[in-house]
Amino acid sequence: RPGKDWVLLDACSAPGNKTTQLAAHLAAASSTGGSGGNDDGEASGAAMAGNGGGGDDRYGHHPSSSGKIIAFDLDPIRFKRLCKNVSHCGADKIVSPELRDFLSVDPREEARFGEVRGILLDPSCSGSGTVHSRGDTLLNLNVSPSASASSSQKKEMTEAEKRRVDTLAAFQEKCLRHALNFPRVERVVYSTCSIHVRENEMVVASVLAEAERLGFALHRALPQWPRRGFPLFDGCEKLVRVNPNKDKTDGFFLALFVKKCDQ
């Protein structure tokens, strides 16, 4: 399990909710001298950090800990919000925000990134799992073609959305491959707030061969959670899905890659 001295990287971190949760886990690991997790493999969006809890008092950096989180975001406005949230949570001593593009990092050229052992990757996605909480359906923001649209308009809207999702998925695949290629990384969490197979299971499937070559395997995250990935390939039962209608919350997807020697 990740320990108190791990260097973690949140690749697309703003506004920082997962970043600060990850900081709480890392602080808990420091205070207990271990991982802050239990042994059943439970995971959240910050799965590589175990399952330790904690309130505001657990963000303080333990004197014996050298663990830290490097938090990237490329958008200047969202980056300001990230910095504000990190400061508000008292996680400044653990989290180092950087206004930077994750894909621009070459961990073999910059030594500090060669020390990263866990990566949380929650890249830009369609957000299709959050339409209810955002109120898109109430505001008539064309979440789906309206009943009054002509058949040609519906087809055009559907094709436009498919192109958008395909573009996002290509970006997500690129980010996931990049994360898996960090030289010392042992755990990579890939997550989205999308319900689309194209952004979820298909992205995971596209990198499986490379992940295997690099020594990674899918690990069963949140083992007690009943809703798993759609059965498109062997191992989908290790993936996590949250259904916005059945689970009464936003839609979500998570995959956890673990270096085989770390399982």
PDB file of C-alpha atoms in Angstrom:
ATOM      1  CA  ARG A   1       0.000   0.000   0.000  1.00  0.00           C
ATOM      2  CA  PRO A   2       1.181   3.581  -0.548  1.00  0.00           C
ATOM      3  CA  GLY A   3       3.135   4.870   2.404  1.00  0.00           C
ATOM      4  CA  LYS A   4       3.872   8.165   4.072  1.00  0.00           C
ATOM      5  CA  ASP A   5       6.868   8.943   1.849  1.00  0.00           C
ATOM      6  CA  TRP A   6       5.199   8.474  -1.527  1.00  0.00           C
ATOM      7  CA  VAL A   7       5.215  11.228  -4.123  1.00  0.00           C
ATOM      8  CA  LEU A   8       1.790  11.355  -5.792  1.00  0.00           C
ATOM      9  CA  LEU A   9       0.647  13.264  -8.854  1.00  0.00           C
ATOM     10  CA  ASP A  10      -2.868  14.528  -9.542  1.00  0.00           C
ATOM     11  CA  ALA A  11      -2.699  15.015 -13.299  1.00  0.00           C
ATOM     12  CA  CYS A  12      -5.859  17.101 -13.882  1.00  0.00           C
ATOM     13  CA  SER A  13      -6.636  18.341 -10.412  1.00  0.00           C
ATOM     14  CA  ALA A  14      -8.849  21.450 -10.426  1.00  0.00           C
ATOM     15  CA  PRO A  15     -11.018  22.250  -8.566  1.00  0.00           C
ATOM     16  CA  GLY A  16      -9.173  20.055  -6.076  1.00  0.00           C
ATOM     17  CA  ASN A  17     -11.816  17.911  -4.360  1.00  0.00           C
ATOM     18  CA  LYS A  18      -9.980  14.669  -5.086  1.00  0.00           C
ATOM     19  CA  THR A  19      -6.624  16.349  -4.465  1.00  0.00           C
ATOM     20  CA  THR A  20      -7.528  17.362  -0.925  1.00  0.00           C
ATOM     21  CA  GLN A  21      -9.092  13.951  -0.229  1.00  0.00           C
ATOM     22  CA  LEU A  22      -5.833  12.386  -1.359  1.00  0.00           C
ATOM     23  CA  ALA A  23      -3.965  14.773   0.957  1.00  0.00           C
ATOM     24  CA  ALA A  24      -6.097  13.603   3.880  1.00  0.00           C
ATOM     25  CA  HIS A  25      -5.198   9.986   3.114  1.00  0.00           C
ATOM     26  CA  LEU A  26      -1.503  10.827   2.883  1.00  0.00           C
ATOM     27  CA  ALA A  27      -1.633  12.745   6.175  1.00  0.00           C
ATOM     28  CA  ALA A  28      -3.391   9.798   7.808  1.00  0.00           C
ATOM     29  CA  ALA A  29      -0.644   7.492   6.537  1.00  0.00           C
ATOM     30  CA  SER A  30       1.921   9.800   8.119  1.00  0.00           C
ATOM     31  CA  SER A  31       0.147   9.899  11.483  1.00  0.00           C
ATOM     32  CA  THR A  32      -0.194   6.100  11.662  1.00  0.00           C
ATOM     33  CA  GLY A  33       3.167   5.293  10.125  1.00  0.00           C
ATOM     34  CA  GLY A  34       1.541   3.234   7.386  1.00  0.00           C
ATOM     35  CA  SER A  35      -0.857   3.606   4.505  1.00  0.00           C
ATOM     36  CA  GLY A  36      -3.934   4.790   6.375  1.00  0.00           C
ATOM     37  CA  GLY A  37      -5.884   2.091   4.565  1.00  0.00           C
ATOM     38  CA  ASN A  38      -7.351  -1.296   5.330  1.00  0.00           C
ATOM     39  CA  ASP A  39      -6.557  -4.622   3.672  1.00  0.00           C
ATOM     40  CA  ASP A  40      -9.646  -5.148   1.519  1.00  0.00           C
ATOM     41  CA  GLY A  41      -8.495  -2.985  -1.376  1.00  0.00           C
ATOM     42  CA  GLU A  42     -11.250  -0.413  -1.027  1.00  0.00           C
ATOM     43  CA  ALA A  43     -10.680   2.681  -3.092  1.00  0.00           C
ATOM     44  CA  SER A  44     -12.223   6.007  -3.908  1.00  0.00           C
ATOM     45  CA  GLY A  45     -11.264   8.432  -6.643  1.00  0.00           C
ATOM     46  CA  ALA A  46      -7.984   8.558  -4.713  1.00  0.00           C
ATOM     47  CA  ALA A  47      -7.710   4.770  -4.624  1.00  0.00           C
ATOM     48  CA  MET A  48      -3.930   4.567  -4.495  1.00  0.00           C
ATOM     49  CA  ALA A  49      -3.998   6.231  -1.066  1.00  0.00           C
ATOM     50  CA  GLY A  50      -5.969   3.509   0.717  1.00  0.00           C
ATOM     51  CA  ASN A  51      -9.128   4.108   2.727  1.00  0.00           C
ATOM     52  CA  GLY A  52      -8.078   6.256   5.669  1.00  0.00           C
ATOM     53  CA  GLY A  53     -10.488   8.927   6.800  1.00  0.00           C
ATOM     54  CA  GLY A  54      -9.914  12.119   8.665  1.00  0.00           C
ATOM     55  CA  GLY A  55     -11.093  15.647   9.210  1.00  0.00           C
ATOM     56  CA  ASP A  56      -9.283  18.966   9.009  1.00  0.00           C
ATOM     57  CA  ASP A  57      -6.786  17.981  11.716  1.00  0.00           C
ATOM     58  CA  ARG A  58      -5.409  15.219   9.532  1.00  0.00           C
ATOM     59  CA  TYR A  59      -4.082  17.475   6.787  1.00  0.00           C
ATOM     60  CA  GLY A  60      -1.116  18.640   8.834  1.00  0.00           C
ATOM     61  CA  HIS A  61       2.201  17.309   7.541  1.00  0.00           C
ATOM     62  CA  HIS A  62       3.624  14.756   9.969  1.00  0.00           C
ATOM     63  CA  PRO A  63       7.262  15.537  10.919  1.00  0.00           C
ATOM     64  CA  SER A  64       8.433  12.087   9.784  1.00  0.00           C
ATOM     65  CA  SER A  65       6.724  12.274   6.398  1.00  0.00           C
ATOM     66  CA  SER A  66       8.277  13.379   3.144  1.00  0.00           C
ATOM     67  CA  GLY A  67       5.233  12.428   1.084  1.00  0.00           C
ATOM     68  CA  LYS A  68       3.704  15.046  -1.154  1.00  0.00           C
ATOM     69  CA  ILE A  69       1.213  15.601  -3.959  1.00  0.00           C
ATOM     70  CA  ILE A  70       2.026  17.476  -7.150  1.00  0.00           C
ATOM     71  CA  ALA A  71      -1.234  18.865  -8.513  1.00  0.00           C
ATOM     72  CA  PHE A  72      -1.444  19.960 -12.155  1.00  0.00           C
ATOM     73  CA  ASP A  73      -4.037  21.959 -14.001  1.00  0.00           C
ATOM     74  CA  LEU A  74      -3.740  23.719 -17.329  1.00  0.00           C
ATOM     75  CA  ASP A  75      -6.580  26.250 -17.052  1.00  0.00           C
ATOM     76  CA  PRO A  76      -5.582  29.484 -15.210  1.00  0.00           C
ATOM     77  CA  ILE A  77      -9.068  30.146 -13.816  1.00  0.00           C
ATOM     78  CA  ARG A  78      -9.558  26.599 -12.561  1.00  0.00           C
ATOM     79  CA  PHE A  79      -6.001  26.638 -11.228  1.00  0.00           C
ATOM     80  CA  LYS A  80      -6.836  29.612  -8.987  1.00  0.00           C
ATOM     81  CA  ARG A  81      -9.771  27.655  -7.592  1.00  0.00           C
ATOM     82  CA  LEU A  82      -7.496  24.667  -6.980  1.00  0.00           C
ATOM     83  CA  CYS A  83      -5.036  26.809  -5.032  1.00  0.00           C
ATOM     84  CA  LYS A  84      -7.859  28.335  -2.991  1.00  0.00           C
ATOM     85  CA  ASN A  85      -9.316  24.937  -2.101  1.00  0.00           C
ATOM     86  CA  VAL A  86      -5.929  23.514  -1.133  1.00  0.00           C
ATOM     87  CA  SER A  87      -5.288  26.501   1.127  1.00  0.00           C
ATOM     88  CA  HIS A  88      -8.808  26.419   2.585  1.00  0.00           C
ATOM     89  CA  CYS A  89      -8.352  22.747   3.545  1.00  0.00           C
ATOM     90  CA  GLY A  90      -4.973  23.407   5.133  1.00  0.00           C
ATOM     91  CA  ALA A  91      -3.226  21.060   2.728  1.00  0.00           C
ATOM     92  CA  ASP A  92      -0.518  23.523   1.638  1.00  0.00           C
ATOM     93  CA  LYS A  93       2.313  21.509   3.198  1.00  0.00           C
ATOM     94  CA  ILE A  94       1.330  18.389   1.282  1.00  0.00           C
ATOM     95  CA  VAL A  95      -0.023  19.694  -2.033  1.00  0.00           C
ATOM     96  CA  SER A  96       2.087  21.659  -4.522  1.00  0.00           C
ATOM     97  CA  PRO A  97      -0.187  23.098  -7.255  1.00  0.00           C
ATOM     98  CA  GLU A  98       1.403  23.749 -10.650  1.00  0.00           C
ATOM     99  CA  LEU A  99      -0.128  25.508 -13.655  1.00  0.00           C
ATOM    100  CA  ARG A 100       1.032  22.951 -16.189  1.00  0.00           C
ATOM    101  CA  ASP A 101      -0.031  20.485 -18.871  1.00  0.00           C
ATOM    102  CA  PHE A 102       0.364  16.898 -17.666  1.00  0.00           C
ATOM    103  CA  LEU A 103       1.166  15.706 -21.183  1.00  0.00           C
ATOM    104  CA  SER A 104       4.109  18.122 -21.384  1.00  0.00           C
ATOM    105  CA  VAL A 105       5.951  16.381 -18.556  1.00  0.00           C
ATOM    106  CA  ASP A 106       8.831  14.062 -19.399  1.00  0.00           C
ATOM    107  CA  PRO A 107       9.591  12.191 -16.157  1.00  0.00           C
ATOM    108  CA  ARG A 108      12.882  10.952 -17.587  1.00  0.00           C
ATOM    109  CA  GLU A 109      14.067  14.509 -18.213  1.00  0.00           C
ATOM    110  CA  GLU A 110      12.852  16.021 -14.917  1.00  0.00           C
ATOM    111  CA  ALA A 111      14.172  13.966 -12.024  1.00  0.00           C
ATOM    112  CA  ARG A 112      11.491  14.976  -9.525  1.00  0.00           C
ATOM    113  CA  PHE A 113       8.792  13.367 -11.646  1.00  0.00           C
ATOM    114  CA  GLY A 114      10.837  10.201 -11.819  1.00  0.00           C
ATOM    115  CA  GLU A 115      10.033   9.797  -8.115  1.00  0.00           C
ATOM    116  CA  VAL A 116       6.238   9.737  -8.637  1.00  0.00           C
ATOM    117  CA  ARG A 117       4.794   6.417  -7.449  1.00  0.00           C
ATOM    118  CA  GLY A 118       1.055   7.061  -7.686  1.00  0.00           C
ATOM    119  CA  ILE A 119      -0.967   8.998 -10.272  1.00  0.00           C
ATOM    120  CA  LEU A 120      -4.584  10.105 -10.070  1.00  0.00           C
ATOM    121  CA  LEU A 121      -5.896  10.789 -13.571  1.00  0.00           C
ATOM    122  CA  ASP A 122      -9.351  12.346 -13.792  1.00  0.00           C
ATOM    123  CA  PRO A 123      -9.120  14.045 -17.213  1.00  0.00           C
ATOM    124  CA  SER A 124     -11.594  16.218 -19.068  1.00  0.00           C
ATOM    125  CA  CYS A 125     -14.646  14.195 -20.037  1.00  0.00           C
ATOM    126  CA  SER A 126     -18.159  14.684 -21.382  1.00  0.00           C
ATOM    127  CA  GLY A 127     -19.590  15.020 -17.874  1.00  0.00           C
ATOM    128  CA  SER A 128     -22.509  12.900 -19.010  1.00  0.00           C
ATOM    129  CA  GLY A 129     -22.904  11.448 -15.528  1.00  0.00           C
ATOM    130  CA  THR A 130     -23.572  14.846 -13.964  1.00  0.00           C
ATOM    131  CA  VAL A 131     -26.469  16.150 -16.057  1.00  0.00           C
ATOM    132  CA  HIS A 132     -28.954  15.684 -13.216  1.00  0.00           C
ATOM    133  CA  SER A 133     -26.937  17.469 -10.542  1.00  0.00           C
ATOM    134  CA  ARG A 134     -26.133  20.282 -12.997  1.00  0.00           C
ATOM    135  CA  GLY A 135     -29.805  20.665 -13.837  1.00  0.00           C
ATOM    136  CA  ASP A 136     -29.235  20.475 -17.597  1.00  0.00           C
ATOM    137  CA  THR A 137     -32.523  18.681 -18.153  1.00  0.00           C
ATOM    138  CA  LEU A 138     -34.420  21.363 -16.249  1.00  0.00           C
ATOM    139  CA  LEU A 139     -32.664  24.176 -18.102  1.00  0.00           C
ATOM    140  CA  ASN A 140     -33.191  22.591 -21.541  1.00  0.00           C
ATOM    141  CA  LEU A 141     -29.497  22.669 -22.389  1.00  0.00           C
ATOM    142  CA  ASN A 142     -29.825  20.038 -25.123  1.00  0.00           C
ATOM    143  CA  VAL A 143     -28.574  17.125 -23.062  1.00  0.00           C
ATOM    144  CA  SER A 144     -30.338  15.003 -25.657  1.00  0.00           C
ATOM    145  CA  PRO A 145     -32.337  15.825 -28.772  1.00  0.00           C
ATOM    146  CA  SER A 146     -35.703  17.285 -27.822  1.00  0.00           C
ATOM    147  CA  ALA A 147     -38.980  15.751 -28.876  1.00  0.00           C
ATOM    148  CA  SER A 148     -39.697  18.769 -31.054  1.00  0.00           C
ATOM    149  CA  ALA A 149     -36.503  18.440 -33.105  1.00  0.00           C
ATOM    150  CA  SER A 150     -36.742  17.074 -36.618  1.00  0.00           C
ATOM    151  CA  SER A 151     -35.197  13.700 -37.438  1.00  0.00           C
ATOM    152  CA  SER A 152     -32.337  15.406 -39.316  1.00  0.00           C
ATOM    153  CA  GLN A 153     -31.684  17.733 -36.369  1.00  0.00           C
ATOM    154  CA  LYS A 154     -31.655  14.804 -33.953  1.00  0.00           C
ATOM    155  CA  LYS A 155     -29.211  12.925 -36.165  1.00  0.00           C
ATOM    156  CA  GLU A 156     -26.941  15.964 -36.457  1.00  0.00           C
ATOM    157  CA  MET A 157     -26.976  16.520 -32.684  1.00  0.00           C
ATOM    158  CA  THR A 158     -26.260  12.860 -32.011  1.00  0.00           C
ATOM    159  CA  GLU A 159     -23.381  12.789 -34.497  1.00  0.00           C
ATOM    160  CA  ALA A 160     -21.933  15.989 -33.030  1.00  0.00           C
ATOM    161  CA  GLU A 161     -22.020  14.514 -29.540  1.00  0.00           C
ATOM    162  CA  LYS A 162     -20.403  11.301 -30.773  1.00  0.00           C
ATOM    163  CA  ARG A 163     -17.577  13.278 -32.396  1.00  0.00           C
ATOM    164  CA  ARG A 164     -17.072  15.192 -29.157  1.00  0.00           C
ATOM    165  CA  VAL A 165     -16.945  12.011 -27.084  1.00  0.00           C
ATOM    166  CA  ASP A 166     -14.545  10.369 -29.548  1.00  0.00           C
ATOM    167  CA  THR A 167     -12.251  13.409 -29.344  1.00  0.00           C
ATOM    168  CA  LEU A 168     -12.344  13.341 -25.551  1.00  0.00           C
ATOM    169  CA  ALA A 169     -11.687   9.596 -25.474  1.00  0.00           C
ATOM    170  CA  ALA A 170      -8.621   9.982 -27.695  1.00  0.00           C
ATOM    171  CA  PHE A 171      -7.287  12.589 -25.260  1.00  0.00           C
ATOM    172  CA  GLN A 172      -8.090  10.367 -22.272  1.00  0.00           C
ATOM    173  CA  GLU A 173      -6.271   7.413 -23.835  1.00  0.00           C
ATOM    174  CA  LYS A 174      -3.217   9.575 -24.462  1.00  0.00           C
ATOM    175  CA  CYS A 175      -3.189  10.770 -20.846  1.00  0.00           C
ATOM    176  CA  LEU A 176      -3.594   7.247 -19.468  1.00  0.00           C
ATOM    177  CA  ARG A 177      -0.745   5.890 -21.589  1.00  0.00           C
ATOM    178  CA  HIS A 178       1.435   8.763 -20.424  1.00  0.00           C
ATOM    179  CA  ALA A 179       0.631   8.051 -16.772  1.00  0.00           C
ATOM    180  CA  LEU A 180       1.467   4.355 -17.097  1.00  0.00           C
ATOM    181  CA  ASN A 181       4.880   5.220 -18.530  1.00  0.00           C
ATOM    182  CA  PHE A 182       6.194   7.114 -15.504  1.00  0.00           C
ATOM    183  CA  PRO A 183       9.268   5.053 -14.534  1.00  0.00           C
ATOM    184  CA  ARG A 184       8.549   4.471 -10.825  1.00  0.00           C
ATOM    185  CA  VAL A 185       4.758   4.644 -10.797  1.00  0.00           C
ATOM    186  CA  GLU A 186       3.125   1.688  -9.029  1.00  0.00           C
ATOM    187  CA  ARG A 187      -0.537   2.749  -8.983  1.00  0.00           C
ATOM    188  CA  VAL A 188      -2.584   4.672 -11.525  1.00  0.00           C
ATOM    189  CA  VAL A 189      -6.231   5.566 -10.978  1.00  0.00           C
ATOM    190  CA  TYR A 190      -8.248   6.502 -14.059  1.00  0.00           C
ATOM    191  CA  SER A 191     -11.661   8.052 -13.395  1.00  0.00           C
ATOM    192  CA  THR A 192     -14.380  10.031 -15.161  1.00  0.00           C
ATOM    193  CA  CYS A 193     -17.794  11.468 -14.380  1.00  0.00           C
ATOM    194  CA  SER A 194     -19.022  10.045 -17.686  1.00  0.00           C
ATOM    195  CA  ILE A 195     -21.464   7.208 -18.294  1.00  0.00           C
ATOM    196  CA  HIS A 196     -20.276   6.601 -21.866  1.00  0.00           C
ATOM    197  CA  VAL A 197     -18.595   3.271 -22.612  1.00  0.00           C
ATOM    198  CA  ARG A 198     -16.358   5.096 -25.104  1.00  0.00           C
ATOM    199  CA  GLU A 199     -14.783   7.160 -22.327  1.00  0.00           C
ATOM    200  CA  ASN A 200     -14.689   4.352 -19.791  1.00  0.00           C
ATOM    201  CA  GLU A 201     -14.344   0.668 -20.642  1.00  0.00           C
ATOM    202  CA  MET A 202     -13.110   1.371 -24.165  1.00  0.00           C
ATOM    203  CA  VAL A 203     -10.370   3.707 -22.924  1.00  0.00           C
ATOM    204  CA  VAL A 204      -9.216   1.070 -20.449  1.00  0.00           C
ATOM    205  CA  ALA A 205      -9.341  -1.633 -23.136  1.00  0.00           C
ATOM    206  CA  SER A 206      -7.230   0.483 -25.491  1.00  0.00           C
ATOM    207  CA  VAL A 207      -4.283   0.581 -23.051  1.00  0.00           C
ATOM    208  CA  LEU A 208      -4.457  -2.933 -21.587  1.00  0.00           C
ATOM    209  CA  ALA A 209      -1.792  -4.423 -23.836  1.00  0.00           C
ATOM    210  CA  GLU A 210       0.643  -1.606 -23.087  1.00  0.00           C
ATOM    211  CA  ALA A 211      -0.204  -1.723 -19.379  1.00  0.00           C
ATOM    212  CA  GLU A 212       0.543  -5.458 -19.324  1.00  0.00           C
ATOM    213  CA  ARG A 213       3.846  -4.895 -21.113  1.00  0.00           C
ATOM    214  CA  LEU A 214       4.788  -2.306 -18.480  1.00  0.00           C
ATOM    215  CA  GLY A 215       3.946  -4.715 -15.655  1.00  0.00           C
ATOM    216  CA  PHE A 216       0.500  -3.407 -14.679  1.00  0.00           C
ATOM    217  CA  ALA A 217      -2.725  -5.285 -14.086  1.00  0.00           C
ATOM    218  CA  LEU A 218      -6.231  -4.111 -13.269  1.00  0.00           C
ATOM    219  CA  HIS A 219      -6.949  -4.304  -9.543  1.00  0.00           C
ATOM    220  CA  ARG A 220     -10.453  -4.690  -8.100  1.00  0.00           C
ATOM    221  CA  ALA A 221     -11.247  -1.288  -6.599  1.00  0.00           C
ATOM    222  CA  LEU A 222     -14.034  -0.857  -4.031  1.00  0.00           C
ATOM    223  CA  PRO A 223     -14.608  -4.618  -3.771  1.00  0.00           C
ATOM    224  CA  GLN A 224     -17.868  -4.238  -1.851  1.00  0.00           C
ATOM    225  CA  TRP A 225     -19.420  -1.924  -4.446  1.00  0.00           C
ATOM    226  CA  PRO A 226     -21.984  -3.920  -6.455  1.00  0.00           C
ATOM    227  CA  ARG A 227     -21.971  -2.089  -9.777  1.00  0.00           C
ATOM    228  CA  ARG A 228     -19.046  -3.057 -11.961  1.00  0.00           C
ATOM    229  CA  GLY A 229     -17.841  -2.309 -15.491  1.00  0.00           C
ATOM    230  CA  PHE A 230     -19.803  -3.471 -18.509  1.00  0.00           C
ATOM    231  CA  PRO A 231     -18.522  -6.922 -19.594  1.00  0.00           C
ATOM    232  CA  LEU A 232     -16.662  -5.931 -22.744  1.00  0.00           C
ATOM    233  CA  PHE A 233     -13.439  -7.788 -21.912  1.00  0.00           C
ATOM    234  CA  ASP A 234     -11.972 -10.064 -19.258  1.00  0.00           C
ATOM    235  CA  GLY A 235     -11.425  -8.092 -16.072  1.00  0.00           C
ATOM    236  CA  CYS A 236     -14.305  -5.625 -16.373  1.00  0.00           C
ATOM    237  CA  GLU A 237     -15.591  -6.872 -13.021  1.00  0.00           C
ATOM    238  CA  LYS A 238     -12.615  -5.039 -11.491  1.00  0.00           C
ATOM    239  CA  LEU A 239     -13.880  -1.698 -12.791  1.00  0.00           C
ATOM    240  CA  VAL A 240     -16.282   0.515 -10.835  1.00  0.00           C
ATOM    241  CA  ARG A 241     -19.407   2.155 -12.209  1.00  0.00           C
ATOM    242  CA  VAL A 242     -21.889   4.446 -10.483  1.00  0.00           C
ATOM    243  CA  ASN A 243     -25.304   4.759 -12.129  1.00  0.00           C
ATOM    244  CA  PRO A 244     -26.862   8.215 -11.632  1.00  0.00           C
ATOM    245  CA  ASN A 245     -30.401   6.859 -11.699  1.00  0.00           C
ATOM    246  CA  LYS A 246     -30.017   3.646  -9.724  1.00  0.00           C
ATOM    247  CA  ASP A 247     -27.481   4.952  -7.212  1.00  0.00           C
ATOM    248  CA  LYS A 248     -29.128   8.362  -6.686  1.00  0.00           C
ATOM    249  CA  THR A 249     -25.928  10.303  -7.259  1.00  0.00           C
ATOM    250  CA  ASP A 250     -23.736  11.464 -10.122  1.00  0.00           C
ATOM    251  CA  GLY A 251     -22.502   8.894 -12.614  1.00  0.00           C
ATOM    252  CA  PHE A 252     -18.894   7.885 -12.152  1.00  0.00           C
ATOM    253  CA  PHE A 253     -16.319   5.402 -13.444  1.00  0.00           C
ATOM    254  CA  LEU A 254     -13.040   4.202 -11.970  1.00  0.00           C
ATOM    255  CA  ALA A 255     -10.229   1.855 -12.981  1.00  0.00           C
ATOM    256  CA  LEU A 256      -7.213   1.045 -10.829  1.00  0.00           C
ATOM    257  CA  PHE A 257      -3.950  -0.153 -12.409  1.00  0.00           C
ATOM    258  CA  VAL A 258      -1.405  -1.681 -10.035  1.00  0.00           C
ATOM    259  CA  LYS A 259       2.149  -2.807 -10.773  1.00  0.00           C
ATOM    260  CA  LYS A 260       2.061  -6.576 -10.421  1.00  0.00           C
ATOM    261  CA  CYS A 261       4.828  -6.649  -7.838  1.00  0.00           C
ATOM    262  CA  ASP A 262       2.688  -4.330  -5.666  1.00  0.00           C
ATOM    263  CA  GLN A 263      -0.448  -6.516  -5.605  1.00  0.00           C
TER     264      GLN A 263
END
